[in-house]
CSV table of C-alpha atoms in Angstrom, one decimal:
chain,number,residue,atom,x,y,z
A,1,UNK,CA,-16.6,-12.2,-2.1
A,2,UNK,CA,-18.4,-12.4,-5.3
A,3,UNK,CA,-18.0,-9.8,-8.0
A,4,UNK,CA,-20.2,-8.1,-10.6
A,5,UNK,CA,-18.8,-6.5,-13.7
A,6,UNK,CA,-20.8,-3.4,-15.6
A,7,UNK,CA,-19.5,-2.7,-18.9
A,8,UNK,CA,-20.1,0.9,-19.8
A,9,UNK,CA,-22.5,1.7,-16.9
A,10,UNK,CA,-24.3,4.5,-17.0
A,11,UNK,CA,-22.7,7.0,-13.9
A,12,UNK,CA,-24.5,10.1,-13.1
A,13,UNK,CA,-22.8,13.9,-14.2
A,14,UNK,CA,-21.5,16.1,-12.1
A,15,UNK,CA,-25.3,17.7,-11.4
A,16,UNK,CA,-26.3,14.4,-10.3
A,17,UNK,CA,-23.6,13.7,-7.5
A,18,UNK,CA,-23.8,17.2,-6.2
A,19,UNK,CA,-27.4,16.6,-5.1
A,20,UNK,CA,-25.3,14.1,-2.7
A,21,UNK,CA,-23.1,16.9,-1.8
A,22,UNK,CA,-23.6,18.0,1.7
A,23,UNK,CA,-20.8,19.3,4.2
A,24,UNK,CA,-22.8,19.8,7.0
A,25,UNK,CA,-23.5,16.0,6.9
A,26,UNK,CA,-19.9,15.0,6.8
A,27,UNK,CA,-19.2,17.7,9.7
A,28,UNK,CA,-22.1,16.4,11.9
A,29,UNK,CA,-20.6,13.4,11.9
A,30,UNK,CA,-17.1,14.7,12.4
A,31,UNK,CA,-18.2,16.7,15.7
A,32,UNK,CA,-19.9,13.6,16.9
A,33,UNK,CA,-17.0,11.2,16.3
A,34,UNK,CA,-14.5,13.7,17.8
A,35,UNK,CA,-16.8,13.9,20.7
A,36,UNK,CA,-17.4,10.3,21.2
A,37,UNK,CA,-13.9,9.5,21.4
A,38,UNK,CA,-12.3,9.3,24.7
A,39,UNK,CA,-9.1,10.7,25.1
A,40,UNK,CA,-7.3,7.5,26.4
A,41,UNK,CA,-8.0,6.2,22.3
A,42,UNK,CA,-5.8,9.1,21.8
A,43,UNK,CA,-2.4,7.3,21.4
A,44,UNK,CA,-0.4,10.3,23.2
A,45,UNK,CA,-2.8,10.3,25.9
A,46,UNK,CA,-2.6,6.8,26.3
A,47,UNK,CA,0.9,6.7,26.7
A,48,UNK,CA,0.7,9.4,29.1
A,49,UNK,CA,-1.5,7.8,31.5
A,50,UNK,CA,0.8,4.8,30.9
A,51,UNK,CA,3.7,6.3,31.7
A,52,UNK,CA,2.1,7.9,35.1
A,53,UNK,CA,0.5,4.6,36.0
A,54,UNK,CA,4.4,2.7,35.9
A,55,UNK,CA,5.9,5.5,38.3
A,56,UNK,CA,3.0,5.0,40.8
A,57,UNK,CA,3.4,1.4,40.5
A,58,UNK,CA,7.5,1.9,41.2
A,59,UNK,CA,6.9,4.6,44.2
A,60,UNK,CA,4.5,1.8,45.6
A,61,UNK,CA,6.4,-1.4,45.4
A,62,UNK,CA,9.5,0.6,46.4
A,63,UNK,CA,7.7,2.1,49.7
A,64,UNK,CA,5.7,-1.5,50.4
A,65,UNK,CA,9.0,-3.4,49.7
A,66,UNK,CA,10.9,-1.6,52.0
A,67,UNK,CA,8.2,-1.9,54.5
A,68,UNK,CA,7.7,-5.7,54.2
A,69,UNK,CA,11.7,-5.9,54.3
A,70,UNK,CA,11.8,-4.2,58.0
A,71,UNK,CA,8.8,-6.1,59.4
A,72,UNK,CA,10.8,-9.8,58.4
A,73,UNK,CA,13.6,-8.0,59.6
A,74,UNK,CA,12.5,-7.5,62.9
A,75,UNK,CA,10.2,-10.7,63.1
A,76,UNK,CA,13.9,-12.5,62.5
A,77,UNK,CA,15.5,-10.7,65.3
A,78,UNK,CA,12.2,-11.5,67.2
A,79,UNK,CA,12.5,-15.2,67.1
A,80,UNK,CA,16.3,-14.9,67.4
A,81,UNK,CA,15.9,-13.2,70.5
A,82,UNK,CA,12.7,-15.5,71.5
A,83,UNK,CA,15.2,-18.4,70.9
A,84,UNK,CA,18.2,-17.5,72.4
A,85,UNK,CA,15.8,-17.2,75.8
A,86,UNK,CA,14.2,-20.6,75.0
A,87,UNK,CA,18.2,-22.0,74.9
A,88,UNK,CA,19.4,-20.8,77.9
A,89,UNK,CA,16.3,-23.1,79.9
A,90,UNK,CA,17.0,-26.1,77.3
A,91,UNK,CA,19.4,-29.0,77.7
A,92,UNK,CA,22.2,-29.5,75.5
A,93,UNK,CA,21.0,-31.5,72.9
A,94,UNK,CA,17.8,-29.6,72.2
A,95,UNK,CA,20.4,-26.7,71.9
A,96,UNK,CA,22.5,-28.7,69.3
A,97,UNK,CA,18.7,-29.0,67.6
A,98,UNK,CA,18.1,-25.7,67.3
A,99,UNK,CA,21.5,-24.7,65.7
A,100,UNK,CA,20.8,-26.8,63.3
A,101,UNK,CA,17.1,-25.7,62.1
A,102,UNK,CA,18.4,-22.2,62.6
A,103,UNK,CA,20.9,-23.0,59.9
A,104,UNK,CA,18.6,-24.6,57.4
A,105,UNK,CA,16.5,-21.9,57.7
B,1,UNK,CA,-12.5,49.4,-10.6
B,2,UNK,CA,-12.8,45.8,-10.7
B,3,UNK,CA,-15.8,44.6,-8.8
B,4,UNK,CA,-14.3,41.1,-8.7
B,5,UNK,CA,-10.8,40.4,-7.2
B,6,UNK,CA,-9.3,37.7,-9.6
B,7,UNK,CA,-8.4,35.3,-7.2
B,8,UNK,CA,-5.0,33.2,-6.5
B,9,UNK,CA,-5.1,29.4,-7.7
B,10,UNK,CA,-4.9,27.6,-4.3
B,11,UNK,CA,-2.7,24.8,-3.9
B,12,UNK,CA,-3.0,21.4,-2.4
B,13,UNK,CA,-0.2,22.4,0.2
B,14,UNK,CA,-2.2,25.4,1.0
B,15,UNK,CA,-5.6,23.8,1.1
B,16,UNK,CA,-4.2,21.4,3.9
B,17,UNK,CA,-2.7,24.4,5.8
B,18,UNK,CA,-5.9,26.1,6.1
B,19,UNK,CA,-7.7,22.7,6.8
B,20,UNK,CA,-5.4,22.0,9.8
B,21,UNK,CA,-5.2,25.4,11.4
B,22,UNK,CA,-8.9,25.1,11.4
B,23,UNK,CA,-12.0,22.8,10.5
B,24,UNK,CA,-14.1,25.2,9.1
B,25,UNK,CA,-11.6,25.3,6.1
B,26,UNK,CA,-12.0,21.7,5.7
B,27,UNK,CA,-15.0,22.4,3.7
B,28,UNK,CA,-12.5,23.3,0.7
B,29,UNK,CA,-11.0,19.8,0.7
B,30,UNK,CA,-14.9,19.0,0.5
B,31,UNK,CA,-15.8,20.6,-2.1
B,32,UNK,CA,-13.2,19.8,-4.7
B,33,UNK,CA,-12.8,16.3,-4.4
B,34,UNK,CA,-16.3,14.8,-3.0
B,35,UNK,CA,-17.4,13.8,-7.0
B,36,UNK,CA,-14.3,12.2,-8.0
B,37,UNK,CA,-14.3,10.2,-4.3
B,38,UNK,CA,-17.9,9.6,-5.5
B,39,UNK,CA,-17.8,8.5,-8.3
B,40,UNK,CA,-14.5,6.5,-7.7
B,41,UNK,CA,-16.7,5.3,-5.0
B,42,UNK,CA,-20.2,4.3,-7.2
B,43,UNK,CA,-17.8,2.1,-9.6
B,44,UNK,CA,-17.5,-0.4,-6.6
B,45,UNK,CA,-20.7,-0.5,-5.3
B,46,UNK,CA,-24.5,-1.1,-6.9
B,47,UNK,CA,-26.4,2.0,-6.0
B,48,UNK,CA,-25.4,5.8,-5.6
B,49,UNK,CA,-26.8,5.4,-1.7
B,50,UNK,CA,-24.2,3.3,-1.0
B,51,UNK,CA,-21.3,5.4,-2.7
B,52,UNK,CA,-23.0,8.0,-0.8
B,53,UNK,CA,-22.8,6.3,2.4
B,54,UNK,CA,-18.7,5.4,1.9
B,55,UNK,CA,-18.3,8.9,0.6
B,56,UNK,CA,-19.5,10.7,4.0
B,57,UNK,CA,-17.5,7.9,5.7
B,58,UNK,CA,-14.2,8.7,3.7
B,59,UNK,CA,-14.2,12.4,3.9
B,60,UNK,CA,-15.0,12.5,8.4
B,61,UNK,CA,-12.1,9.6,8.4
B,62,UNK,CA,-10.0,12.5,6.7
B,63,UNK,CA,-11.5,15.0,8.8
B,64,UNK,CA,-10.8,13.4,12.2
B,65,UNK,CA,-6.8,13.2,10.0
B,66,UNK,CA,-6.0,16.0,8.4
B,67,UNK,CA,-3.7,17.3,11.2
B,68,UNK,CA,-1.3,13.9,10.7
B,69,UNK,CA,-1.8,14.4,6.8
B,70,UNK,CA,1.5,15.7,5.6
B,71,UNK,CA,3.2,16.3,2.1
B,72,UNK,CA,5.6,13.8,2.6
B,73,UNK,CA,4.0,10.9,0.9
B,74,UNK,CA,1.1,11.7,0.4
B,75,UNK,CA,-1.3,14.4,-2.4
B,76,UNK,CA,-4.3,14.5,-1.5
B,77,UNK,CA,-6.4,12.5,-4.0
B,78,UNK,CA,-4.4,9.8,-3.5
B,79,UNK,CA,-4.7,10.4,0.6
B,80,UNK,CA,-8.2,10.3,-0.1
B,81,UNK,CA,-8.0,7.3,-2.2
B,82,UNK,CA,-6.6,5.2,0.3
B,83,UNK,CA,-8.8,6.2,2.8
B,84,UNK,CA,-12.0,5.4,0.4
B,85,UNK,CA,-10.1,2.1,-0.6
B,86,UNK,CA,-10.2,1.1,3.5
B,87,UNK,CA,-13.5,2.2,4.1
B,88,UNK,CA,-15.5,0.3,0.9
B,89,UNK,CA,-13.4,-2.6,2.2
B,90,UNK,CA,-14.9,-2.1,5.4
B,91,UNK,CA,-18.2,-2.0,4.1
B,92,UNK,CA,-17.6,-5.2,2.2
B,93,UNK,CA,-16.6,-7.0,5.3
B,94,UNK,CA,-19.6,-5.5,7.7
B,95,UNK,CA,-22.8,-5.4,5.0
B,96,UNK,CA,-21.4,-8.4,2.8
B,97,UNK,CA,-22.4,-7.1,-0.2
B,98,UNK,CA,-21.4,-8.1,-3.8
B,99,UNK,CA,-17.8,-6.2,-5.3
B,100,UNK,CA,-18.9,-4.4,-8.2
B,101,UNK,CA,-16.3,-3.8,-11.4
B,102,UNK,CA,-17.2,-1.0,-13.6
B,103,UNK,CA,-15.5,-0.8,-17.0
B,104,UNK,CA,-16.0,2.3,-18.6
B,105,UNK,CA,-14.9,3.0,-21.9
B,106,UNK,CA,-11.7,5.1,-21.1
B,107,UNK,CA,-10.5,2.4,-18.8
B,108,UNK,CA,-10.8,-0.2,-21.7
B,109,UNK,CA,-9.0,1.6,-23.9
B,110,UNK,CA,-6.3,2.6,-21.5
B,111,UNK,CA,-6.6,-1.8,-20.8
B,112,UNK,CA,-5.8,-1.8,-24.7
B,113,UNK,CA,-2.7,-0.8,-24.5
B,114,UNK,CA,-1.3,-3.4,-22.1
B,115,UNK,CA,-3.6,-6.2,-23.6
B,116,UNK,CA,-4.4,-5.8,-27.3
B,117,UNK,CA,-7.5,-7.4,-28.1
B,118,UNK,CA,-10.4,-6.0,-30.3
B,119,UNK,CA,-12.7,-8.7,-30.6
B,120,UNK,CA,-16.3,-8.2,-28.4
B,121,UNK,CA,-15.6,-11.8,-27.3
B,122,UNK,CA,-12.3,-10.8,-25.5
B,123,UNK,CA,-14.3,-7.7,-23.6
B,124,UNK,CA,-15.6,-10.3,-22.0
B,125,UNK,CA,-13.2,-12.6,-21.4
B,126,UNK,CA,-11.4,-9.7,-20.1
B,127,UNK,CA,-14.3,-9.1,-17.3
B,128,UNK,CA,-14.5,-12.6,-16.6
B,129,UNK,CA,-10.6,-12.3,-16.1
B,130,UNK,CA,-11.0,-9.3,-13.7
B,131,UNK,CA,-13.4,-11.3,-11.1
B,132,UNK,CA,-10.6,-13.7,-10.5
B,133,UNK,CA,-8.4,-11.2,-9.2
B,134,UNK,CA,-7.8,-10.3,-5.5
B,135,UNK,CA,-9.3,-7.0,-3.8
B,136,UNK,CA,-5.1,-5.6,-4.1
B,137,UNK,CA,-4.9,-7.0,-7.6
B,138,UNK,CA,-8.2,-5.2,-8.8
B,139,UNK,CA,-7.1,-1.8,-6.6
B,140,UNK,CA,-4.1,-1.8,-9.1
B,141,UNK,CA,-6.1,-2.5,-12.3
B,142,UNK,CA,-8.5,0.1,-11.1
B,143,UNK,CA,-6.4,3.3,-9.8
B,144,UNK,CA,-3.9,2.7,-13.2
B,145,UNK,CA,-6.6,1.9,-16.1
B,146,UNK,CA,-9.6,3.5,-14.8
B,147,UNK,CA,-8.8,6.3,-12.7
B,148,UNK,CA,-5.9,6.8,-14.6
B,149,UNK,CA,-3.6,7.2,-12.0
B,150,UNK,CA,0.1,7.6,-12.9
B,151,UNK,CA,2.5,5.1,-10.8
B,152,UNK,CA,3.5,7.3,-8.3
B,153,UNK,CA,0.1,8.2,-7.5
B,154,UNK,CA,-0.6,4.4,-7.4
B,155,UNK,CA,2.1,3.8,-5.0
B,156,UNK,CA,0.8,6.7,-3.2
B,157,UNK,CA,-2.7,5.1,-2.8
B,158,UNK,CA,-1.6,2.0,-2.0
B,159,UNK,CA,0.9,3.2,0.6
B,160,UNK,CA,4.0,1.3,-1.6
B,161,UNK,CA,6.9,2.7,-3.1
B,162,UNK,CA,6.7,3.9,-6.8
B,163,UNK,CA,8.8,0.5,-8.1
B,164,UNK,CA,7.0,-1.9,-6.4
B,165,UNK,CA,3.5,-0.7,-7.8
B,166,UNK,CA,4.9,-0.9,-11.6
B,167,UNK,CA,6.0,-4.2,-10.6
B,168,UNK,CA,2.8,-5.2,-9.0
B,169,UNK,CA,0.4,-3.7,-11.8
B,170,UNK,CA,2.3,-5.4,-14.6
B,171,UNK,CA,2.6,-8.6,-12.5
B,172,UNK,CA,-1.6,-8.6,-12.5
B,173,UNK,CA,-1.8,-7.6,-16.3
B,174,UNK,CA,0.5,-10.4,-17.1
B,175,UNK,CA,-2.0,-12.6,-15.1
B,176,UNK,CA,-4.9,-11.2,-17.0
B,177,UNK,CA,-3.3,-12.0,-20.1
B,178,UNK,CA,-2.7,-15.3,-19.0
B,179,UNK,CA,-6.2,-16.3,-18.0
B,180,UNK,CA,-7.5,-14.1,-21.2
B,181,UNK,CA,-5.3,-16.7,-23.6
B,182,UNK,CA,-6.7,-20.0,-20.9
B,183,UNK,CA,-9.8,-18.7,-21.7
């Protein structure tokens, strides 16, 4: 940035900057500012809504967890079932095959 | 009877009680320091629109604050300092417009006392001088010499403890000096 130097400039008195005086400028400005903020730029709103949007986050994974949990559960005891039928009707070495994906698995 | 009630001076503490309980009393605040922001203002800028402009801007930025401003750092002027510091920064960045340096007489003869000189010749070497400085460095040279601050008040403004901005001030003087004699 460049910079200018004034040596003994001429400022204006005290009459002279009051013509700039104006408080109902500075508060028009002050009500439109407060207005035009939202709430959320508020930092303790913010953290608020934060704070709310973690817990519903929690409650949700913990609900759809458990949900997801039961359904492999009972897709497992499904094809346990599904296979232990399929055995019985299979010869011994495709039982002996089975066993073993079971365990990999 | 006395037709006119003498009335109590009113204190900074007080005039930022009343200004936080409610808006209206804000106008106080206004009032009593708006021509030294001003002119604080003008000496950094070309033209008394533009101090004007950074002036309104200073004094809604400590409207929208007030109700955070608190007397543990902080007296007002130099609250409101650091605030118009931030915003003619701002202005600098957003209109790019030319840093102005105003050396009044007061501030050269406060200068005097730190660097002697007394030759015309040396005024301006000692303007020259200032344009080399950074915006932090000139802040210090500024609030001390020309606005007269005392340290603390310095340190206020510049949101640094009281030490540090004797250390900082007299660490730009000594470069002054330095470039004043390379000169």
């Amino acid at each position: 940035m460049t910079k200018k130097v004034y040596i003994n400039r001429e400022l204006p008195n005290k009459q002279q900057v009051a013509k700039y005086k104006s408080f109902n400028k500075v508060f028009g400005a002050y009500q439109k500012t407060k207005q035009s903020r939202a709430s959320y730029k508020n930092r303790k709103y913010l953290l608020g809504v934060l704070l709310v949007l973690i817990v519903a986050a929690l409650i949700l994974w913990d609900e759809f967890g458990n949900k997801e949990t039961d359904s492999e559960k009972n897709k497992k005891i499904e094809s346990i079932s599904s296979k232990e039928k399929y055995k019985k009707n299979l010869s011994t070495g495709n039982y002996v095959y089975y066993i073993y994906k079971d365990c990999k698995t | 009877m006395k037709l006119f009630k003498k009335q109590e001076p009113v204190t900074e503490e007080e005039l930022v009680k009343k200004a936080q309980e409610s808006a209206k009393h804000f106008g106080a605040i206004y009032e009593k320091y708006h021509h030294r922001i001003f002119l604080f203002l003008l000496k950094r800028v070309e033209t008394e629109s533009e101090a004007d402009e950074i002036t309104s801007k200073t004094f809604v930025k400590a409207f929208l604050n007030i109700k955070k401003f608190t007397y543990k750092g902080y007296s007002i002027p130099s609250w409101l300092f650091r605030i118009a510091i931030n915003e003619s920064n701002q202005y600098f960045r957003d209109q790019k417009k030319e840093r102005v340096i105003s050396l009044d007489a007061r501030g050269i003869d406060q200068m005097k006392t730190e660097i002697p000189f007394d030759k015309e010749e040396q005024l301006q070497d000692l303007a020259k001088a200032l344009t080399i400085l950074t915006e932090e460095e000139l802040n210090f040279i500024e609030l001390r010499f020309f606005e007269g601050l005392s340290f603390k008040a310095v340190s206020e403004a510049m949101g640094i403890k009281e030490n540090h901005a004797k250390v900082k001030t007299y660490r730009v003087v000594k470069k002054l000096q330095k470039h004043m004699l390379g000169a």
